[in-house]
PDB file of C-alpha atoms in Angstrom:
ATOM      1  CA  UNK C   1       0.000   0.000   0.000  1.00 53.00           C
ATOM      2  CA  UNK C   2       1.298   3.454  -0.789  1.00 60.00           C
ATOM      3  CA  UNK C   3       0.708   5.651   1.763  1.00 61.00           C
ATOM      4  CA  UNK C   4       1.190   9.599   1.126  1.00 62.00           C
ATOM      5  CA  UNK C   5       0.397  12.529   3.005  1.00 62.00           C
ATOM      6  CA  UNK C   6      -3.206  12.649   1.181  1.00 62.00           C
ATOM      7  CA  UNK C   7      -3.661   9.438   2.124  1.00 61.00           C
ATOM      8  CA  UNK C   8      -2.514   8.812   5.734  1.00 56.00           C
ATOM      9  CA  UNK C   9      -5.643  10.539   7.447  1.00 59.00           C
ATOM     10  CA  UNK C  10      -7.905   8.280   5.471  1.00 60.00           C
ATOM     11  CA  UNK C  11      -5.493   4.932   7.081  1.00 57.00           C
ATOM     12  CA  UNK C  12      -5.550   6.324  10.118  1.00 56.00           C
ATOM     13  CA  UNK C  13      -9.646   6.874  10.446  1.00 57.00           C
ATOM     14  CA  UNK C  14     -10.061   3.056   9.410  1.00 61.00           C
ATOM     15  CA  UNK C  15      -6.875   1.640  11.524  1.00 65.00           C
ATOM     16  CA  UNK C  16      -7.725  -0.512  14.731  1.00 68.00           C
ATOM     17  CA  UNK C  17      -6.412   1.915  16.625  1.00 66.00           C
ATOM     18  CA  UNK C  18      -8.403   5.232  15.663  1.00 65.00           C
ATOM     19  CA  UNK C  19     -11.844   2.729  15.497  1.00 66.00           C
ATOM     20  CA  UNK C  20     -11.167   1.699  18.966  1.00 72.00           C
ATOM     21  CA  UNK C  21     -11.058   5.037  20.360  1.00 71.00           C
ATOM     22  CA  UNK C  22     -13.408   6.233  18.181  1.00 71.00           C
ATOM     23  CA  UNK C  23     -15.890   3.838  19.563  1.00 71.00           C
ATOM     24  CA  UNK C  24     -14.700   4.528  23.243  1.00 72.00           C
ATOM     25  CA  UNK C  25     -15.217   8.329  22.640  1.00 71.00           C
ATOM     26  CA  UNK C  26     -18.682   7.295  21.271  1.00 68.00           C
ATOM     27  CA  UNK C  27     -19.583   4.846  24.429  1.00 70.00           C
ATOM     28  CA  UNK C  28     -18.468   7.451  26.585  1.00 71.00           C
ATOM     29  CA  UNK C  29     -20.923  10.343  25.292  1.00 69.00           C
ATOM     30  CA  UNK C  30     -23.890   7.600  24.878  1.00 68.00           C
ATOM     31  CA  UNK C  31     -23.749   6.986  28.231  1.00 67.00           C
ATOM     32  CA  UNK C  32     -23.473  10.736  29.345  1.00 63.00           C
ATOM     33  CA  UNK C  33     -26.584  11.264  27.152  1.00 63.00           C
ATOM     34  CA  UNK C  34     -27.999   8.709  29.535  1.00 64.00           C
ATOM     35  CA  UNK C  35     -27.908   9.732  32.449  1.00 62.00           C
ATOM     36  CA  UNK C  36     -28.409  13.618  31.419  1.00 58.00           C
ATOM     37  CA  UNK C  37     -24.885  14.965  32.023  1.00 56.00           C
ATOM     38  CA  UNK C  38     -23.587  17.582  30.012  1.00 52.00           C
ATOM     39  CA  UNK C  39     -19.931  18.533  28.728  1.00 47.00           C
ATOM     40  CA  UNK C  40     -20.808  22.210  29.523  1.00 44.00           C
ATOM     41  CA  UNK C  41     -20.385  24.095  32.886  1.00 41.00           C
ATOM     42  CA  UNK C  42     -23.429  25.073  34.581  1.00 43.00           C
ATOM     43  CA  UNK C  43     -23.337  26.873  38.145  1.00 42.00           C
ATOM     44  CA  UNK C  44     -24.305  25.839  41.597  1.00 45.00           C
ATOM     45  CA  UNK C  45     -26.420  27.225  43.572  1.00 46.00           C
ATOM     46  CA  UNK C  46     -25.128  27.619  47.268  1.00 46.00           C
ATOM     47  CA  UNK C  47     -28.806  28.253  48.490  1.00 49.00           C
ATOM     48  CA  UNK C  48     -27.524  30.848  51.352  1.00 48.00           C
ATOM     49  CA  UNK C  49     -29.254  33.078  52.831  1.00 52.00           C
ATOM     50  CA  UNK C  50     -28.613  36.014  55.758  1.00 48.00           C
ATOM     51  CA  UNK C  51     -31.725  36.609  57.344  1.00 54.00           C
ATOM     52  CA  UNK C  52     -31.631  39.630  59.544  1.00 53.00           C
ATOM     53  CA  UNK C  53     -30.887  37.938  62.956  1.00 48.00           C
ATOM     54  CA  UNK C  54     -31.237  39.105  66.284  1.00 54.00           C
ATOM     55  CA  UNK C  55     -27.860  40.801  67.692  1.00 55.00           C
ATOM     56  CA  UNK C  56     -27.188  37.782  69.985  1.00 64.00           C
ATOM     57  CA  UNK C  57     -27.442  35.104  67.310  1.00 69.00           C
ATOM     58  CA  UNK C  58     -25.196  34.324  64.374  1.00 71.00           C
ATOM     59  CA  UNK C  59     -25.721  32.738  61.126  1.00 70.00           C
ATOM     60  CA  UNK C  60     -24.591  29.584  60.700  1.00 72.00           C
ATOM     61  CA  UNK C  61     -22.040  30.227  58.211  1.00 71.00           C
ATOM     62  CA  UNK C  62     -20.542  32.031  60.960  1.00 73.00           C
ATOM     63  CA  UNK C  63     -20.592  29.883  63.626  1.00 76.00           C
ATOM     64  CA  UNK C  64     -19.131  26.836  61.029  1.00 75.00           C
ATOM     65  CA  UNK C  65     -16.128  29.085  60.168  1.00 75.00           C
ATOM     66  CA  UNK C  66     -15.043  29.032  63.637  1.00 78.00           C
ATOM     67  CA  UNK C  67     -16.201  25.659  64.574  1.00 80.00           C
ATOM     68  CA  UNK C  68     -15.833  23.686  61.454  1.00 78.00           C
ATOM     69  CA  UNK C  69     -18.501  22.120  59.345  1.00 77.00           C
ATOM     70  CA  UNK C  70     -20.177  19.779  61.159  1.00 83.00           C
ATOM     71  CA  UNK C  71     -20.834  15.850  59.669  1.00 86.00           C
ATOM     72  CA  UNK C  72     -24.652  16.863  59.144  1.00 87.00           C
ATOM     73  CA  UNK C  73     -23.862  19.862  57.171  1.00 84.00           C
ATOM     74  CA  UNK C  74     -21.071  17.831  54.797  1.00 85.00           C
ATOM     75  CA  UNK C  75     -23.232  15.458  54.294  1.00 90.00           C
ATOM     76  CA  UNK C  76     -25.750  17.630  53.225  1.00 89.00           C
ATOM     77  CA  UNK C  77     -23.586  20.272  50.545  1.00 87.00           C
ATOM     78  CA  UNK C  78     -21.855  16.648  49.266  1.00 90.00           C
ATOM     79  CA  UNK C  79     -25.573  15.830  48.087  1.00 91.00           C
ATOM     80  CA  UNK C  80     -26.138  19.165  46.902  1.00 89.00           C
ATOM     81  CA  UNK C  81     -22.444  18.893  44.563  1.00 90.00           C
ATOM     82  CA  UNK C  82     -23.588  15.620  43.291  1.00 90.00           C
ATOM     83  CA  UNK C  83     -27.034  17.589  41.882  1.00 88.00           C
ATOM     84  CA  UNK C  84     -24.869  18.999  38.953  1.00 80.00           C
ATOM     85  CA  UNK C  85     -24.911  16.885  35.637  1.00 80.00           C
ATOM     86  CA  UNK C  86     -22.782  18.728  34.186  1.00 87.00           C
ATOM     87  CA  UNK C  87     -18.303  17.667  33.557  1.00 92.00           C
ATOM     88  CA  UNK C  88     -16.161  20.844  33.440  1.00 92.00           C
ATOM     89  CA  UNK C  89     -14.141  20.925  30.095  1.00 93.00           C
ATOM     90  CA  UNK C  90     -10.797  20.153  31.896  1.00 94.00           C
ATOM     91  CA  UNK C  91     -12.326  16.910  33.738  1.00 93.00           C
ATOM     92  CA  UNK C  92     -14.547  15.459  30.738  1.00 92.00           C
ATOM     93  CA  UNK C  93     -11.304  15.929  28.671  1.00 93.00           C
ATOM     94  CA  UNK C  94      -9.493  13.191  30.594  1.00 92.00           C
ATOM     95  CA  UNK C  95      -9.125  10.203  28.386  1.00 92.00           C
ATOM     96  CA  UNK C  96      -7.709   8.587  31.474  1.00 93.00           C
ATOM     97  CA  UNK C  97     -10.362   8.460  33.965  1.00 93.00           C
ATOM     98  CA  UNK C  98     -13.543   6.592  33.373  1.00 93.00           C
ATOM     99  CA  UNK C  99     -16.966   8.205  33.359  1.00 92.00           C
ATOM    100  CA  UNK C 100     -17.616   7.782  37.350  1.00 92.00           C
ATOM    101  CA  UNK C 101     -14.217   8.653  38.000  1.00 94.00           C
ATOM    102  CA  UNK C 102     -14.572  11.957  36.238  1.00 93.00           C
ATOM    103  CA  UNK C 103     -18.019  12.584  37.839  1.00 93.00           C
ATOM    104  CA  UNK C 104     -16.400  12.090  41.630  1.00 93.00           C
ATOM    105  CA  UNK C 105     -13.566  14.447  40.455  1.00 95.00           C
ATOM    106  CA  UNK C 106     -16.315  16.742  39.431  1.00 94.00           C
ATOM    107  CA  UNK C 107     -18.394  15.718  42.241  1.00 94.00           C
ATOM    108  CA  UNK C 108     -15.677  16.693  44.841  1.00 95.00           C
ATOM    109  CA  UNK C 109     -14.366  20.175  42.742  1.00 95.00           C
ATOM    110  CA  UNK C 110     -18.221  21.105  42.958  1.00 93.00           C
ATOM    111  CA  UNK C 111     -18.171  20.567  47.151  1.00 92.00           C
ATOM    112  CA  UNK C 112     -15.345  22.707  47.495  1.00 92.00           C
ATOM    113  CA  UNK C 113     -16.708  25.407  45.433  1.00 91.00           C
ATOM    114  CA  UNK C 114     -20.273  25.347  47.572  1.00 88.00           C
ATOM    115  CA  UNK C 115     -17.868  25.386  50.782  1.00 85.00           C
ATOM    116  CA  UNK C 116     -15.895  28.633  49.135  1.00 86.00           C
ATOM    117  CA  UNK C 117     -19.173  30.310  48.014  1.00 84.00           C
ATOM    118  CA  UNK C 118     -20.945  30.026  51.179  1.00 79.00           C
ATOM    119  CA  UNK C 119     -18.055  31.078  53.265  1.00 78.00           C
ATOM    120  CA  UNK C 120     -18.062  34.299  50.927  1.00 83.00           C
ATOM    121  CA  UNK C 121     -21.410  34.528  50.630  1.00 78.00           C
ATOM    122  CA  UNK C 122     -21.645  36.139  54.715  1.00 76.00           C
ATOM    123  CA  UNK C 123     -19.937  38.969  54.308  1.00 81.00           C
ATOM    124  CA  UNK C 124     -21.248  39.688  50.249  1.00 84.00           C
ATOM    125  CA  UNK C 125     -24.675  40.199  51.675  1.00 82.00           C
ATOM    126  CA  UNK C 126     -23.748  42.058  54.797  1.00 84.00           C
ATOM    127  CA  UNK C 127     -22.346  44.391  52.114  1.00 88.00           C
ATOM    128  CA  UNK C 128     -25.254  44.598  49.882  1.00 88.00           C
ATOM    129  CA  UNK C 129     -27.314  45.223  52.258  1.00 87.00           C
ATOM    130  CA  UNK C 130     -25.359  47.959  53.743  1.00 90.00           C
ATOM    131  CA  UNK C 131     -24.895  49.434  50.164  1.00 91.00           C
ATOM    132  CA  UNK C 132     -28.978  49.337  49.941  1.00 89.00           C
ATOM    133  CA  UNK C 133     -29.509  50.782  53.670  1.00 90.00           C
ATOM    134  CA  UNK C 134     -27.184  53.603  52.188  1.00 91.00           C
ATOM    135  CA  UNK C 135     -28.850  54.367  48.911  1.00 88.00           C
ATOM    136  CA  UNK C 136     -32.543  53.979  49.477  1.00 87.00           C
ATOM    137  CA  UNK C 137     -33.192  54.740  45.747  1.00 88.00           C
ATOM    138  CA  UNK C 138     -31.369  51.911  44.374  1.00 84.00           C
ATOM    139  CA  UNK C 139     -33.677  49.171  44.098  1.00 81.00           C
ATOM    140  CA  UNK C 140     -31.414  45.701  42.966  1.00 74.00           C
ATOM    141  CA  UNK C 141     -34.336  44.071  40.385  1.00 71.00           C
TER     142      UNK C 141
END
């Protein structure tokens, strides 16, 4: 067989090689399909709140950065990080990782970022509601 530079991308779609991972690639995005993931990004929704407390209380985002987050409350955001069907670009590109490896990769990435929102999330609505107690005539919808 002569094999040219016009010709080598035509041997290489039909080698055993290419089919093989074409087929994996395939397999791997069937089964996504399945169980309604997608290869996009989507956000998460930390689902805090800061109700205006009494002064002798404290939120409980408060009280967990100085005590730690308690076994009830991991449990809970864990469940909450699993919600997402979605793969980040970086993790679905993995060719080394199978499909529920990549999902607890994504799975974990997804319980951190709840953890870092909702720590933020105290103090960015302590300041928008300052900034809306300051300028009455600013309404935020």
């Amino acid at each position: 067989m002569d094999l040219n530079r016009r010709s080598f991308l035509g041997v290489a779609a039909t080698s055993p090689l290419a089919a093989k991972e074409i087929a994996k690639k395939a397999l791997e995005e069937a089964q996504m399909q399945a169980t309604g993931i997608s290869m996009y990004s989507d956000s998460i929704y930390t689902g805090v709140h800061v109700p205006d407390v009494s002064p002798n209380m404290r939120s409980l985002w408060d009280a967990i950065r100085d005590l730690g987050v308690p076994d009830w409350k991991k449990e809970d955001m864990r469940e909450d990080a699993r919600r997402s069907r979605t793969l980040d670009p970086d993790i679905a590109s993995m060719r080394s990782l199978s499909l529920s490896a990549k999902l607890r990769r994504q799975w974990e990435r997804n319980y951190q970022i709840l953890v870092e929102r909702a720590m933020r999330q105290t103090e960015l609505e302590k300041v928008k509601r300052a900034f809306f107690e300051k300028h009455p005539d600013v309404e935020e919808y």
